[in-house]
PDB file of C-alpha atoms in Angstrom:
ATOM      1  CA  UNK A   1      -6.485 -11.715  23.408  1.00 38.00           C
ATOM      2  CA  UNK A   2      -7.107 -13.847  20.285  1.00 43.00           C
ATOM      3  CA  UNK A   3     -10.552 -13.684  18.608  1.00 44.00           C
ATOM      4  CA  UNK A   4     -11.508 -17.190  19.484  1.00 43.00           C
ATOM      5  CA  UNK A   5     -10.647 -16.461  23.382  1.00 41.00           C
ATOM      6  CA  UNK A   6     -13.208 -13.501  22.988  1.00 48.00           C
ATOM      7  CA  UNK A   7     -15.739 -15.867  21.862  1.00 51.00           C
ATOM      8  CA  UNK A   8     -15.150 -15.497  18.072  1.00 71.00           C
ATOM      9  CA  UNK A   9     -14.528 -18.008  15.355  1.00 78.00           C
ATOM     10  CA  UNK A  10     -11.321 -19.749  14.865  1.00 86.00           C
ATOM     11  CA  UNK A  11     -11.182 -19.396  11.084  1.00 89.00           C
ATOM     12  CA  UNK A  12      -8.578 -18.386   8.461  1.00 88.00           C
ATOM     13  CA  UNK A  13      -9.067 -15.064   6.558  1.00 87.00           C
ATOM     14  CA  UNK A  14     -10.149 -16.910   3.577  1.00 85.00           C
ATOM     15  CA  UNK A  15     -12.748 -18.758   5.742  1.00 89.00           C
ATOM     16  CA  UNK A  16     -13.925 -15.459   7.186  1.00 90.00           C
ATOM     17  CA  UNK A  17     -14.214 -13.873   3.784  1.00 87.00           C
ATOM     18  CA  UNK A  18     -16.316 -16.790   2.585  1.00 87.00           C
ATOM     19  CA  UNK A  19     -18.647 -16.695   5.695  1.00 92.00           C
ATOM     20  CA  UNK A  20     -19.093 -13.032   5.192  1.00 91.00           C
ATOM     21  CA  UNK A  21     -19.820 -13.530   1.332  1.00 88.00           C
ATOM     22  CA  UNK A  22     -22.378 -15.979   2.257  1.00 91.00           C
ATOM     23  CA  UNK A  23     -23.987 -13.795   4.941  1.00 92.00           C
ATOM     24  CA  UNK A  24     -24.248 -11.078   2.272  1.00 90.00           C
ATOM     25  CA  UNK A  25     -25.927 -13.058  -0.045  1.00 90.00           C
ATOM     26  CA  UNK A  26     -28.563 -14.292   2.525  1.00 91.00           C
ATOM     27  CA  UNK A  27     -29.047 -10.378   3.411  1.00 90.00           C
ATOM     28  CA  UNK A  28     -29.460  -9.565  -0.261  1.00 90.00           C
ATOM     29  CA  UNK A  29     -32.102 -12.321  -0.698  1.00 89.00           C
ATOM     30  CA  UNK A  30     -34.156 -10.941   2.106  1.00 89.00           C
ATOM     31  CA  UNK A  31     -33.855  -7.367   0.471  1.00 88.00           C
ATOM     32  CA  UNK A  32     -34.806  -8.931  -3.055  1.00 90.00           C
ATOM     33  CA  UNK A  33     -38.023 -10.287  -1.731  1.00 90.00           C
ATOM     34  CA  UNK A  34     -38.902  -6.986  -0.304  1.00 86.00           C
ATOM     35  CA  UNK A  35     -38.228  -5.012  -3.462  1.00 91.00           C
ATOM     36  CA  UNK A  36     -39.958  -7.832  -5.549  1.00 91.00           C
ATOM     37  CA  UNK A  37     -43.148  -7.513  -3.487  1.00 91.00           C
ATOM     38  CA  UNK A  38     -43.028  -3.588  -3.670  1.00 89.00           C
ATOM     39  CA  UNK A  39     -42.314  -3.736  -7.373  1.00 91.00           C
ATOM     40  CA  UNK A  40     -44.922  -6.302  -8.263  1.00 91.00           C
ATOM     41  CA  UNK A  41     -47.477  -4.271  -6.360  1.00 89.00           C
ATOM     42  CA  UNK A  42     -46.507  -1.113  -8.127  1.00 91.00           C
ATOM     43  CA  UNK A  43     -46.579  -2.758 -11.575  1.00 90.00           C
ATOM     44  CA  UNK A  44     -50.179  -3.779 -11.006  1.00 91.00           C
ATOM     45  CA  UNK A  45     -51.416  -0.276 -10.423  1.00 89.00           C
ATOM     46  CA  UNK A  46     -51.593   1.021 -14.065  1.00 89.00           C
ATOM     47  CA  UNK A  47     -54.112  -1.885 -14.845  1.00 88.00           C
ATOM     48  CA  UNK A  48     -56.585  -0.654 -12.274  1.00 89.00           C
ATOM     49  CA  UNK A  49     -59.419   1.697 -13.512  1.00 88.00           C
ATOM     50  CA  UNK A  50     -58.651   4.272 -10.562  1.00 88.00           C
ATOM     51  CA  UNK A  51     -55.051   4.646 -11.937  1.00 90.00           C
ATOM     52  CA  UNK A  52     -56.179   7.075 -14.442  1.00 91.00           C
ATOM     53  CA  UNK A  53     -57.410   9.499 -11.945  1.00 93.00           C
ATOM     54  CA  UNK A  54     -53.895  10.164 -10.352  1.00 95.00           C
ATOM     55  CA  UNK A  55     -52.912  13.827 -10.445  1.00 96.00           C
ATOM     56  CA  UNK A  56     -49.570  14.976 -11.598  1.00 97.00           C
ATOM     57  CA  UNK A  57     -47.925  14.574  -8.124  1.00 97.00           C
ATOM     58  CA  UNK A  58     -49.323  10.819  -7.659  1.00 97.00           C
ATOM     59  CA  UNK A  59     -48.041  10.005 -11.250  1.00 96.00           C
ATOM     60  CA  UNK A  60     -44.827  11.526 -10.514  1.00 97.00           C
ATOM     61  CA  UNK A  61     -44.487   9.641  -7.228  1.00 97.00           C
ATOM     62  CA  UNK A  62     -45.609   6.411  -8.908  1.00 96.00           C
ATOM     63  CA  UNK A  63     -43.045   6.549 -11.610  1.00 96.00           C
ATOM     64  CA  UNK A  64     -40.350   7.609  -9.178  1.00 97.00           C
ATOM     65  CA  UNK A  65     -41.237   4.498  -7.120  1.00 96.00           C
ATOM     66  CA  UNK A  66     -41.052   2.291 -10.095  1.00 96.00           C
ATOM     67  CA  UNK A  67     -37.685   3.704 -11.258  1.00 96.00           C
ATOM     68  CA  UNK A  68     -36.351   3.363  -7.652  1.00 96.00           C
ATOM     69  CA  UNK A  69     -37.481  -0.329  -7.581  1.00 95.00           C
ATOM     70  CA  UNK A  70     -35.731  -1.055 -10.868  1.00 94.00           C
ATOM     71  CA  UNK A  71     -32.671   0.571  -9.492  1.00 96.00           C
ATOM     72  CA  UNK A  72     -32.728  -1.217  -6.285  1.00 94.00           C
ATOM     73  CA  UNK A  73     -33.149  -4.447  -7.755  1.00 93.00           C
ATOM     74  CA  UNK A  74     -30.229  -3.867 -10.029  1.00 93.00           C
ATOM     75  CA  UNK A  75     -28.311  -2.867  -6.858  1.00 93.00           C
ATOM     76  CA  UNK A  76     -29.221  -6.043  -5.266  1.00 91.00           C
ATOM     77  CA  UNK A  77     -27.961  -7.968  -8.427  1.00 91.00           C
ATOM     78  CA  UNK A  78     -24.869  -6.079  -8.662  1.00 91.00           C
ATOM     79  CA  UNK A  79     -22.752  -8.182  -6.108  1.00 89.00           C
ATOM     80  CA  UNK A  80     -23.675 -11.244  -7.985  1.00 87.00           C
ATOM     81  CA  UNK A  81     -22.463  -9.784 -11.311  1.00 88.00           C
ATOM     82  CA  UNK A  82     -19.351  -8.423  -9.657  1.00 86.00           C
ATOM     83  CA  UNK A  83     -18.875 -12.103  -8.222  1.00 84.00           C
ATOM     84  CA  UNK A  84     -19.044 -13.341 -11.745  1.00 84.00           C
ATOM     85  CA  UNK A  85     -16.382 -11.003 -12.865  1.00 84.00           C
ATOM     86  CA  UNK A  86     -13.969 -11.666 -10.059  1.00 78.00           C
ATOM     87  CA  UNK A  87     -14.736 -15.378  -9.677  1.00 75.00           C
ATOM     88  CA  UNK A  88     -11.349 -17.197  -9.498  1.00 78.00           C
ATOM     89  CA  UNK A  89      -9.142 -14.001  -9.512  1.00 83.00           C
ATOM     90  CA  UNK A  90      -8.422 -14.312  -5.673  1.00 79.00           C
ATOM     91  CA  UNK A  91     -10.235 -10.956  -4.989  1.00 84.00           C
ATOM     92  CA  UNK A  92     -12.520 -12.161  -2.324  1.00 85.00           C
ATOM     93  CA  UNK A  93     -11.857  -9.267  -0.002  1.00 88.00           C
ATOM     94  CA  UNK A  94     -12.660  -6.625  -2.643  1.00 87.00           C
ATOM     95  CA  UNK A  95     -15.792  -8.487  -3.669  1.00 88.00           C
ATOM     96  CA  UNK A  96     -16.936  -8.567   0.242  1.00 89.00           C
ATOM     97  CA  UNK A  97     -16.137  -5.118   0.842  1.00 91.00           C
ATOM     98  CA  UNK A  98     -17.837  -3.830  -2.183  1.00 90.00           C
ATOM     99  CA  UNK A  99     -20.979  -6.217  -1.778  1.00 89.00           C
ATOM    100  CA  UNK A 100     -21.099  -4.769   1.797  1.00 92.00           C
ATOM    101  CA  UNK A 101     -21.186  -1.036   0.568  1.00 93.00           C
ATOM    102  CA  UNK A 102     -23.689  -2.150  -2.231  1.00 92.00           C
ATOM    103  CA  UNK A 103     -25.965  -3.939   0.253  1.00 92.00           C
ATOM    104  CA  UNK A 104     -26.156  -0.747   2.477  1.00 93.00           C
ATOM    105  CA  UNK A 105     -27.111   1.259  -0.588  1.00 94.00           C
ATOM    106  CA  UNK A 106     -29.682  -1.411  -1.636  1.00 93.00           C
ATOM    107  CA  UNK A 107     -31.083  -1.156   1.964  1.00 93.00           C
ATOM    108  CA  UNK A 108     -31.534   2.395   1.771  1.00 94.00           C
ATOM    109  CA  UNK A 109     -33.282   2.031  -1.597  1.00 94.00           C
ATOM    110  CA  UNK A 110     -35.723  -0.669  -0.120  1.00 93.00           C
ATOM    111  CA  UNK A 111     -36.434   1.864   2.660  1.00 95.00           C
ATOM    112  CA  UNK A 112     -37.022   4.770   0.195  1.00 96.00           C
ATOM    113  CA  UNK A 113     -39.153   2.501  -1.797  1.00 95.00           C
ATOM    114  CA  UNK A 114     -41.164   1.665   1.360  1.00 95.00           C
ATOM    115  CA  UNK A 115     -41.600   5.243   1.992  1.00 97.00           C
ATOM    116  CA  UNK A 116     -42.507   6.271  -1.556  1.00 97.00           C
ATOM    117  CA  UNK A 117     -45.091   3.513  -2.063  1.00 95.00           C
ATOM    118  CA  UNK A 118     -46.725   4.076   1.299  1.00 96.00           C
ATOM    119  CA  UNK A 119     -46.993   7.906   0.626  1.00 97.00           C
ATOM    120  CA  UNK A 120     -48.567   6.990  -2.647  1.00 96.00           C
ATOM    121  CA  UNK A 121     -51.177   4.749  -1.167  1.00 95.00           C
ATOM    122  CA  UNK A 122     -51.988   7.003   1.463  1.00 97.00           C
ATOM    123  CA  UNK A 123     -52.207   9.998  -0.761  1.00 97.00           C
ATOM    124  CA  UNK A 124     -54.528   8.169  -3.239  1.00 95.00           C
ATOM    125  CA  UNK A 125     -56.622   6.665  -0.636  1.00 94.00           C
ATOM    126  CA  UNK A 126     -56.819   9.310   2.053  1.00 97.00           C
ATOM    127  CA  UNK A 127     -55.422  12.647   0.461  1.00 97.00           C
ATOM    128  CA  UNK A 128     -52.288  14.601  -0.025  1.00 98.00           C
ATOM    129  CA  UNK A 129     -51.837  15.552   3.635  1.00 98.00           C
ATOM    130  CA  UNK A 130     -52.093  11.970   4.848  1.00 98.00           C
ATOM    131  CA  UNK A 131     -49.592  10.896   2.133  1.00 98.00           C
ATOM    132  CA  UNK A 132     -47.013  13.346   3.229  1.00 98.00           C
ATOM    133  CA  UNK A 133     -47.525  12.561   6.891  1.00 98.00           C
ATOM    134  CA  UNK A 134     -47.389   8.890   6.335  1.00 98.00           C
ATOM    135  CA  UNK A 135     -44.315   9.134   4.191  1.00 98.00           C
ATOM    136  CA  UNK A 136     -42.433  11.386   6.729  1.00 98.00           C
ATOM    137  CA  UNK A 137     -43.573   9.174   9.662  1.00 98.00           C
ATOM    138  CA  UNK A 138     -42.216   5.962   8.008  1.00 98.00           C
ATOM    139  CA  UNK A 139     -39.024   7.842   6.868  1.00 98.00           C
ATOM    140  CA  UNK A 140     -38.387   8.666  10.408  1.00 98.00           C
ATOM    141  CA  UNK A 141     -39.328   5.211  11.762  1.00 98.00           C
ATOM    142  CA  UNK A 142     -36.935   3.669   9.108  1.00 97.00           C
ATOM    143  CA  UNK A 143     -34.207   5.817   9.932  1.00 97.00           C
ATOM    144  CA  UNK A 144     -34.353   5.128  13.527  1.00 97.00           C
ATOM    145  CA  UNK A 145     -34.781   1.293  12.870  1.00 96.00           C
ATOM    146  CA  UNK A 146     -32.107   0.928  10.040  1.00 93.00           C
ATOM    147  CA  UNK A 147     -29.520   3.598  10.972  1.00 94.00           C
ATOM    148  CA  UNK A 148     -29.931   4.699  14.571  1.00 96.00           C
ATOM    149  CA  UNK A 149     -30.470   1.346  16.183  1.00 95.00           C
ATOM    150  CA  UNK A 150     -27.667  -0.657  14.394  1.00 93.00           C
ATOM    151  CA  UNK A 151     -25.271   2.421  15.247  1.00 94.00           C
ATOM    152  CA  UNK A 152     -26.302   2.442  18.725  1.00 95.00           C
ATOM    153  CA  UNK A 153     -25.858  -1.547  19.047  1.00 95.00           C
ATOM    154  CA  UNK A 154     -22.344  -1.185  17.595  1.00 92.00           C
ATOM    155  CA  UNK A 155     -21.197   1.527  19.943  1.00 93.00           C
ATOM    156  CA  UNK A 156     -22.654  -0.455  22.663  1.00 92.00           C
ATOM    157  CA  UNK A 157     -20.695  -3.643  21.581  1.00 90.00           C
ATOM    158  CA  UNK A 158     -17.581  -1.544  21.199  1.00 89.00           C
ATOM    159  CA  UNK A 159     -17.788  -0.139  24.791  1.00 89.00           C
ATOM    160  CA  UNK A 160     -18.283  -3.556  26.220  1.00 81.00           C
ATOM    161  CA  UNK A 161     -15.212  -5.004  24.379  1.00 66.00           C
TER     162      UNK A 161
END
């Protein structure tokens, strides 16, 4: 059965790669916004008077979050850099597959950044135990939402075909 008969698109390989590339760029834009919001929040913290009262654990967690925000930002920008290097070399398939892998790693970075930032906020405002619990609970929830649910949906879709 052809893809169009199954309800898919009737597009050439290059059209499919172009569409996949555009979809990846849209996803990266969403990720970039999340990272920018979290990074912006983190970068304002040292200018708050209470920042000086952070203990060593909180300071380490803060700096780890800032580093993770910077690295995740770089990952989100990486496909654009790769595109610039591969532009007009007819390597669209390599670009799309590498950008797909990069986007997955960047998504994990955003998830970890959300966990780390939440843990820091809970730690500072409600105590170490609350911070560790909040970070752990959010990590579990994100693993369910970002890993388990998509995997389950994919398995269900493959069974239906």
